[in-house]
Amino acid sequence: MKYTFTLVLCILTTVLFSQEKLDYYLPEGVEYNPDIPTPEQAIGHQIGEFHITYDKLVRYMEKLAEASDRVSIEFTGYTHEKQALMLVSFTSPANQQKLDELRKDHLSSIDPSTNPNRVREEPLVVWMGYSIHGNEASGINAAPIVAYYLAAAEDEELVEMLDNTVILIDPCLNPDGSNRFATWVNSHKSMNNVSDPNSIEFSEAWPGSRGNHYWFDLNRDWMLLQHPESQSRIAAFHRWKPHVLTDHHEMGSSSTFFFQPGVPSRANPIVPESNFALTQKLGMYHAAKLDEIGSLYYSEEVFDDFYFGKGSAYPDVNGGIGILFEQAATRGHIRETPYGLMPFAHAIRNQVKASFSTFEGSWEIRKELIYNQKNFFKTAIEEADLTLVKGYVFGAAEDPQRTNMMIDILLQHDIKVYPIKKKYSQDGYDYREGEAYVIPAKQNQYRMIRGLMETVTEFADSTFYDISGWTLPLAMGVPYAELDARAMEKVQMDKEIMGIEFHKGELLGDIPKTGYLFTMDPYLSAKAIYELQDKGLILKISTQEFTYSDGNDKIDFPYGTVFVPIQPQEIKGAELHRLMNRTARMNGLTIHSVNSSYTVDGPDLGSGGFSFLVKPKVLMLTGGGNRSSYVGQVWFLLDTRYNIPVTMADVDRFGYIDLSGYNTLILSGSPGNSGEEKLKEWIRGGGNVVSLKSANSYLRSVGIIDYERVSTEQKEEEDEAKIKAYADRRKDRIGKSIPGSIFEANLDLTHPLGFGYRNSSLSVFKNSTEFIEPSKNLYVNPVYFTDDPLQSGFINDENLEKLKGSVSVMTHSYGRGTVISFFDDPTFRAYFTGLHKLFMNAVMLGGIM
């Protein structure tokens, strides 16, 4: 059923102040335990008077746990800024004494392999999640009110519910971002609240506070698990597997309130239809609760749960019901909107009421929710029995680190993974013992496995709220294959993996006379190179293949083999050998000691076939004109994966920066009007620019690089339809976009950008309709799309034809410098590890191109 109401919001035009007393938010006629502190008593101000900071929120939850025997707190992990993440449990005092037993009973009750007679209790489990986007503050400010009600209300119906329910409150999903936002709005708050949207209170400085410490959107990370906030949350999620999970957000100030379900035609077909029906049932309770206070709302429009990496979608593929709430944002304390003045208190109250409607609705249909979750896992096993794909085998022989990173994600999603006992070959690829693993389809997480591993290219609806393709092994660059029934019988599996160990490398040979060799195959090879350079070592890299013999065996070394010569180093002998051994072990490298410059085939180690590597000194511009998501992704990658320091400078300072201290510049936008000549001079002098997406347009506009877009002219064809319905205009426009899909490209393995890759087939993420013609200089198109590129996701026929043969990465010379143009995002959401080496080669090897 669809809800669209147009009641008058008299509250918006009559309430002039942004703070309200507690009873403004709470149900009428309920008595409260006077021994339980109110939020104001603990934090020093009324909810809505100021934006609550995370430290005050933690303090209040701890006060509740001290005062109420209905409340307990679990600290589940830490953010990047080392703020403790908390999960607060609310249930009856008796249940608090056996909370872990209840949790285990719940997990047993939904496991199809469990004997039902062994299950003692089946509690309803409801998880409430607030403000995963730091600047969507009504959620985090609603959380203490909801917590107070659950801890202090002396209401018979609530007491009965808590006797049979565990409510888990995640009061702030993004503490780092939320603190940035609260600091901004509180520090710009006037004693007389200003509602004018032009006020600085509503205009955060770049990069804003939506994301976490590294400016990532955590509401896209539930499935990808690249950040500690997500990893801690998903671990807790699978310890509980809630029946219902809410995800409280905000949207534009000119909107009203949204609750799920979303657009019916855009539901992910992996999710059972019962999920949508139960979400609709719960929607009736949200509608009734909001009608009580005259709040406007809508449902079954705009939003969808196709992408499983969001908070409201992840439960759907894990046996629960995920519910998205979107409240019109004030982004301050009171704001002018098309509906009149909107006080922050109004936004908070809507989130509180939606929380209460979730409790009421979940309790009243609890039998259906409990049955639905049991049936979800039961039918998962049944569907796995019927499917043609019985499992998946995967493993990157040349890079165990990427394989382990993929296993780590799978295990965090409660998916069972098994190593293979002996070599298995399929589609021309050998999966070997110690390098490859199997995911059987027949397990409780069958639907989650499908969500991660399947490639989907046909869709009922071509409109997507988020991306349309995210297949995990393609993104991570890990070879894999589907296994049918016969293949599953052939594959021999060992015992289930319970955890992963970092792949430690090794140093082969004693202290050498000549030097050391290692390939760039491992994921952390760039980290190892920088560590050695930071110790003052001189490194060279091969621009050709060669074969070396130690007198016994011949070893073939590929393009991009790193050579650490003994002769010029200040560190020598046993000290250098210890350093190389530590570097190998800590970065998963196999390093070879060599005692001669002579090679059996290819360039000798002392020839011009090896180029010197220069230690990167990286500058990256931030601020206006640069995408914070791109900048954040690069910062995260260099800082946390490769331990390479990057100087981030605001674009407004570019004119004052002495560029001679840097040899690599990363651009995601323009350096500003005053930076053109300075940038040109620096590049001409030998600078290396890594240019991401829209930065290429700027560099082209000022004549630093040149490229041509694929023509947009269409063949003239007879079109019987001379007009189209006005109502279809938005859908037609969106249908011509690429909502984020994966495509196959060819990679030139002889080009420095291809060093460390062994397979010329590369999976590239694309979410734009900019298609680039190959350069007439045929040697500078190292990455270009194949003639049959679509691997996973949506693209219409017209765009598919334009994509074929177009270029994803192009290099340019400008004076003595180099510009490396990425027309697609090589660091997308940090999980596209199959492209990270490509990007790191651009950072590390620009000087030899």
mmCIF file of C-alpha atoms in Angstrom, residues 70-302:
data_model
loop_
_atom_site.group_PDB
_atom_site.id
_atom_site.type_symbol
_atom_site.label_atom_id
_atom_site.label_comp_id
_atom_site.label_asym_id
_atom_site.label_seq_id
_atom_site.Cartn_x
_atom_site.Cartn_y
_atom_site.Cartn_z
ATOM 1 C CA ARG A 70 16.774 -2.915 32.069
ATOM 2 C CA VAL A 71 19.958 -1.581 30.407
ATOM 3 C CA SER A 72 23.413 -2.957 29.612
ATOM 4 C CA ILE A 73 26.186 -1.725 27.332
ATOM 5 C CA GLU A 74 28.596 -3.585 25.098
ATOM 6 C CA PHE A 75 31.539 -1.716 23.590
ATOM 7 C CA THR A 76 32.061 -3.374 20.231
ATOM 8 C CA GLY A 77 35.099 -1.602 18.790
ATOM 9 C CA TYR A 78 36.632 1.752 17.947
ATOM 10 C CA THR A 79 36.389 4.299 15.155
ATOM 11 C CA HIS A 80 39.403 5.581 13.228
ATOM 12 C CA GLU A 81 39.589 8.379 15.815
ATOM 13 C CA LYS A 82 39.539 5.803 18.632
ATOM 14 C CA GLN A 83 36.069 6.619 19.870
ATOM 15 C CA ALA A 84 34.454 3.592 21.477
ATOM 16 C CA LEU A 85 31.529 2.108 19.550
ATOM 17 C CA MET A 86 28.626 1.004 21.714
ATOM 18 C CA LEU A 87 25.618 -1.270 21.465
ATOM 19 C CA VAL A 88 23.055 -0.706 24.234
ATOM 20 C CA SER A 89 20.710 -3.566 25.144
ATOM 21 C CA PHE A 90 17.226 -2.991 26.611
ATOM 22 C CA THR A 91 15.192 -5.859 27.971
ATOM 23 C CA SER A 92 13.620 -6.971 31.264
ATOM 24 C CA PRO A 93 15.828 -7.245 34.363
ATOM 25 C CA ALA A 94 15.415 -11.018 34.316
ATOM 26 C CA ASN A 95 16.503 -11.183 30.685
ATOM 27 C CA GLN A 96 19.519 -8.984 31.390
ATOM 28 C CA GLN A 97 20.766 -11.696 33.748
ATOM 29 C CA LYS A 98 20.736 -14.264 30.938
ATOM 30 C CA LEU A 99 21.308 -12.056 27.910
ATOM 31 C CA ASP A 100 23.956 -14.251 26.345
ATOM 32 C CA GLU A 101 21.782 -17.344 26.800
ATOM 33 C CA LEU A 102 18.915 -15.562 25.047
ATOM 34 C CA ARG A 103 21.230 -14.614 22.195
ATOM 35 C CA LYS A 104 22.430 -18.179 21.758
ATOM 36 C CA ASP A 105 18.866 -19.524 21.944
ATOM 37 C CA HIS A 106 17.817 -17.055 19.276
ATOM 38 C CA LEU A 107 20.630 -18.118 16.940
ATOM 39 C CA SER A 108 19.818 -21.780 17.529
ATOM 40 C CA SER A 109 16.146 -21.200 16.792
ATOM 41 C CA ILE A 110 16.820 -19.846 13.298
ATOM 42 C CA ASP A 111 19.463 -22.408 12.319
ATOM 43 C CA PRO A 112 17.824 -25.125 10.173
ATOM 44 C CA SER A 113 20.323 -27.693 11.452
ATOM 45 C CA THR A 114 19.255 -27.206 15.091
ATOM 46 C CA ASN A 115 16.866 -29.619 16.749
ATOM 47 C CA PRO A 116 13.801 -27.464 17.638
ATOM 48 C CA ASN A 117 13.429 -29.323 20.938
ATOM 49 C CA ARG A 118 16.762 -27.878 22.097
ATOM 50 C CA VAL A 119 15.591 -24.278 21.761
ATOM 51 C CA ARG A 120 14.394 -22.925 25.109
ATOM 52 C CA GLU A 121 13.405 -19.341 24.298
ATOM 53 C CA GLU A 122 12.824 -17.331 21.120
ATOM 54 C CA PRO A 123 13.041 -13.621 21.914
ATOM 55 C CA LEU A 124 12.129 -10.936 19.412
ATOM 56 C CA VAL A 125 15.271 -8.976 18.524
ATOM 57 C CA VAL A 126 14.964 -5.387 17.271
ATOM 58 C CA TRP A 127 18.018 -3.288 16.334
ATOM 59 C CA MET A 128 17.771 0.513 16.129
ATOM 60 C CA GLY A 129 20.535 2.320 14.217
ATOM 61 C CA TYR A 130 20.870 6.112 14.243
ATOM 62 C CA SER A 131 22.772 8.652 12.107
ATOM 63 C CA ILE A 132 25.259 6.753 9.978
ATOM 64 C CA HIS A 133 25.738 10.055 8.154
ATOM 65 C CA GLY A 134 27.343 12.543 10.506
ATOM 66 C CA ASN A 135 25.347 15.549 9.292
ATOM 67 C CA GLU A 136 21.981 13.770 9.600
ATOM 68 C CA ALA A 137 21.670 14.607 13.247
ATOM 69 C CA SER A 138 18.024 14.038 14.152
ATOM 70 C CA GLY A 139 18.796 10.334 14.600
ATOM 71 C CA ILE A 140 21.605 10.611 17.132
ATOM 72 C CA ASN A 141 19.586 13.221 19.034
ATOM 73 C CA ALA A 142 16.515 10.961 19.043
ATOM 74 C CA ALA A 143 18.491 8.022 20.462
ATOM 75 C CA PRO A 144 18.756 9.301 24.081
ATOM 76 C CA ILE A 145 15.013 10.020 24.177
ATOM 77 C CA VAL A 146 14.182 6.527 22.946
ATOM 78 C CA ALA A 147 16.675 5.079 25.433
ATOM 79 C CA TYR A 148 15.149 7.056 28.300
ATOM 80 C CA TYR A 149 11.675 5.775 27.445
ATOM 81 C CA LEU A 150 12.842 2.144 27.340
ATOM 82 C CA ALA A 151 14.742 2.486 30.609
ATOM 83 C CA ALA A 152 12.314 4.579 32.649
ATOM 84 C CA ALA A 153 8.750 4.179 31.356
ATOM 85 C CA GLU A 154 6.453 2.407 33.809
ATOM 86 C CA ASP A 155 4.069 1.183 31.161
ATOM 87 C CA GLU A 156 2.487 -2.275 31.343
ATOM 88 C CA GLU A 157 2.632 -2.872 27.589
ATOM 89 C CA LEU A 158 6.309 -1.896 27.481
ATOM 90 C CA VAL A 159 7.089 -4.148 30.439
ATOM 91 C CA GLU A 160 5.365 -7.073 28.699
ATOM 92 C CA MET A 161 7.257 -6.394 25.495
ATOM 93 C CA LEU A 162 10.614 -6.232 27.273
ATOM 94 C CA ASP A 163 9.884 -9.571 28.943
ATOM 95 C CA ASN A 164 10.002 -11.152 25.485
ATOM 96 C CA THR A 165 12.109 -8.755 23.432
ATOM 97 C CA VAL A 166 15.713 -7.602 23.241
ATOM 98 C CA ILE A 167 16.038 -4.089 21.809
ATOM 99 C CA LEU A 168 19.535 -3.166 20.678
ATOM 100 C CA ILE A 169 20.253 0.522 20.214
ATOM 101 C CA ASP A 170 23.231 1.587 18.141
ATOM 102 C CA PRO A 171 22.876 5.252 19.128
ATOM 103 C CA CYS A 172 25.397 6.633 16.642
ATOM 104 C CA LEU A 173 26.736 4.677 13.690
ATOM 105 C CA ASN A 174 29.304 7.342 12.777
ATOM 106 C CA PRO A 175 30.760 9.029 15.869
ATOM 107 C CA ASP A 176 33.631 10.747 14.031
ATOM 108 C CA GLY A 177 31.389 12.396 11.452
ATOM 109 C CA SER A 178 28.683 13.195 13.994
ATOM 110 C CA ASN A 179 31.147 14.992 16.239
ATOM 111 C CA ARG A 180 32.415 17.083 13.316
ATOM 112 C CA PHE A 181 28.863 18.133 12.520
ATOM 113 C CA ALA A 182 27.809 18.853 16.104
ATOM 114 C CA THR A 183 30.922 20.968 16.575
ATOM 115 C CA TRP A 184 30.123 22.971 13.443
ATOM 116 C CA VAL A 185 26.469 23.729 14.161
ATOM 117 C CA ASN A 186 26.959 24.328 17.882
ATOM 118 C CA SER A 187 29.871 26.671 17.304
ATOM 119 C CA HIS A 188 27.814 28.686 14.786
ATOM 120 C CA LYS A 189 24.612 28.733 16.857
ATOM 121 C CA SER A 190 23.318 32.145 17.890
ATOM 122 C CA MET A 191 21.551 32.833 21.178
ATOM 123 C CA ASN A 192 18.630 33.870 18.970
ATOM 124 C CA ASN A 193 18.366 30.986 16.540
ATOM 125 C CA VAL A 194 18.707 31.994 12.883
ATOM 126 C CA SER A 195 16.517 30.181 10.365
ATOM 127 C CA ASP A 196 17.813 31.828 7.175
ATOM 128 C CA PRO A 197 19.276 29.042 4.950
ATOM 129 C CA ASN A 198 22.077 31.448 3.972
ATOM 130 C CA SER A 199 23.442 31.305 7.516
ATOM 131 C CA ILE A 200 26.889 29.787 7.963
ATOM 132 C CA GLU A 201 25.298 27.380 10.437
ATOM 133 C CA PHE A 202 23.792 25.513 7.459
ATOM 134 C CA SER A 203 26.918 25.646 5.267
ATOM 135 C CA GLU A 204 29.645 23.363 6.544
ATOM 136 C CA ALA A 205 33.202 23.830 5.381
ATOM 137 C CA TRP A 206 34.631 21.248 2.954
ATOM 138 C CA PRO A 207 34.633 18.212 3.245
ATOM 139 C CA GLY A 208 31.543 18.289 5.449
ATOM 140 C CA SER A 209 30.693 15.668 8.027
ATOM 141 C CA ARG A 210 28.585 13.119 6.165
ATOM 142 C CA GLY A 211 31.421 10.599 6.104
ATOM 143 C CA ASN A 212 33.711 9.075 8.697
ATOM 144 C CA HIS A 213 37.274 10.150 9.508
ATOM 145 C CA TYR A 214 38.444 9.363 5.970
ATOM 146 C CA TRP A 215 35.286 10.918 4.496
ATOM 147 C CA PHE A 216 33.751 7.577 3.444
ATOM 148 C CA ASP A 217 30.006 7.067 3.279
ATOM 149 C CA LEU A 218 29.610 4.340 5.895
ATOM 150 C CA ASN A 219 26.125 3.594 4.615
ATOM 151 C CA ARG A 220 27.729 1.989 1.576
ATOM 152 C CA ASP A 221 30.142 -0.109 3.651
ATOM 153 C CA TRP A 222 27.845 -2.658 5.332
ATOM 154 C CA MET A 223 28.756 -5.245 2.697
ATOM 155 C CA LEU A 224 32.263 -4.050 1.777
ATOM 156 C CA LEU A 225 33.567 -3.807 5.355
ATOM 157 C CA GLN A 226 36.544 -1.549 4.751
ATOM 158 C CA HIS A 227 36.239 0.444 7.978
ATOM 159 C CA PRO A 228 36.360 -0.440 11.688
ATOM 160 C CA GLU A 229 32.903 1.040 12.325
ATOM 161 C CA SER A 230 31.372 -1.370 9.793
ATOM 162 C CA GLN A 231 33.461 -4.340 10.881
ATOM 163 C CA SER A 232 32.450 -3.930 14.526
ATOM 164 C CA ARG A 233 28.789 -3.443 13.608
ATOM 165 C CA ILE A 234 28.586 -6.489 11.320
ATOM 166 C CA ALA A 235 30.285 -8.673 13.919
ATOM 167 C CA ALA A 236 27.622 -7.602 16.442
ATOM 168 C CA PHE A 237 24.880 -8.016 13.841
ATOM 169 C CA HIS A 238 25.759 -11.666 13.271
ATOM 170 C CA ARG A 239 26.089 -12.298 16.993
ATOM 171 C CA TRP A 240 22.419 -11.303 17.231
ATOM 172 C CA LYS A 241 20.828 -11.557 13.750
ATOM 173 C CA PRO A 242 17.931 -9.197 14.536
ATOM 174 C CA HIS A 243 14.425 -9.704 13.187
ATOM 175 C CA VAL A 244 14.116 -5.967 12.449
ATOM 176 C CA LEU A 245 16.778 -3.288 11.938
ATOM 177 C CA THR A 246 16.067 0.411 11.468
ATOM 178 C CA ASP A 247 18.310 2.912 9.729
ATOM 179 C CA HIS A 248 17.532 6.553 10.588
ATOM 180 C CA HIS A 249 18.589 9.178 8.014
ATOM 181 C CA GLU A 250 17.850 12.675 6.790
ATOM 182 C CA MET A 251 17.180 14.116 3.325
ATOM 183 C CA GLY A 252 16.692 17.558 1.812
ATOM 184 C CA SER A 253 15.000 20.252 3.881
ATOM 185 C CA SER A 254 12.199 20.687 1.355
ATOM 186 C CA SER A 255 11.091 17.066 1.869
ATOM 187 C CA THR A 256 8.903 15.533 4.582
ATOM 188 C CA PHE A 257 9.389 12.021 6.009
ATOM 189 C CA PHE A 258 9.922 8.711 4.229
ATOM 190 C CA PHE A 259 9.584 5.181 5.497
ATOM 191 C CA GLN A 260 9.967 1.907 3.656
ATOM 192 C CA PRO A 261 9.101 -0.060 1.648
ATOM 193 C CA GLY A 262 10.768 1.540 -1.326
ATOM 194 C CA VAL A 263 9.903 1.326 -5.030
ATOM 195 C CA PRO A 264 8.434 -2.184 -5.487
ATOM 196 C CA SER A 265 9.914 -2.783 -8.958
ATOM 197 C CA ARG A 266 13.420 -2.078 -7.660
ATOM 198 C CA ALA A 267 13.494 -4.695 -4.905
ATOM 199 C CA ASN A 268 16.400 -7.120 -5.222
ATOM 200 C CA PRO A 269 15.031 -10.475 -6.485
ATOM 201 C CA ILE A 270 17.326 -12.384 -4.136
ATOM 202 C CA VAL A 271 15.180 -11.213 -1.201
ATOM 203 C CA PRO A 272 11.965 -13.232 -0.591
ATOM 204 C CA GLU A 273 8.697 -11.431 -1.335
ATOM 205 C CA SER A 274 7.617 -11.904 2.288
ATOM 206 C CA ASN A 275 10.170 -9.255 3.233
ATOM 207 C CA PHE A 276 8.349 -6.581 1.238
ATOM 208 C CA ALA A 277 4.976 -7.657 2.644
ATOM 209 C CA LEU A 278 6.183 -7.443 6.250
ATOM 210 C CA THR A 279 7.806 -4.077 5.586
ATOM 211 C CA GLN A 280 4.417 -2.882 4.321
ATOM 212 C CA LYS A 281 2.736 -4.148 7.479
ATOM 213 C CA LEU A 282 5.185 -2.262 9.647
ATOM 214 C CA GLY A 283 4.558 0.768 7.442
ATOM 215 C CA MET A 284 0.972 0.881 8.677
ATOM 216 C CA TYR A 285 2.259 1.446 12.206
ATOM 217 C CA HIS A 286 4.623 4.218 11.070
ATOM 218 C CA ALA A 287 1.769 5.917 9.237
ATOM 219 C CA ALA A 288 -0.531 5.756 12.253
ATOM 220 C CA LYS A 289 2.103 7.104 14.638
ATOM 221 C CA LEU A 290 3.006 10.026 12.363
ATOM 222 C CA ASP A 291 -0.664 10.796 11.740
ATOM 223 C CA GLU A 292 -1.112 11.247 15.484
ATOM 224 C CA ILE A 293 1.128 14.328 15.366
ATOM 225 C CA GLY A 294 0.131 15.504 11.863
ATOM 226 C CA SER A 295 3.503 14.874 10.211
ATOM 227 C CA LEU A 296 3.669 14.542 6.443
ATOM 228 C CA TYR A 297 5.224 11.404 4.983
ATOM 229 C CA TYR A 298 5.421 9.141 1.953
ATOM 230 C CA SER A 299 6.428 5.596 1.086
ATOM 231 C CA GLU A 300 7.159 3.289 -1.899
ATOM 232 C CA GLU A 301 8.833 6.100 -3.849
ATOM 233 C CA VAL A 302 12.376 7.235 -4.749
#
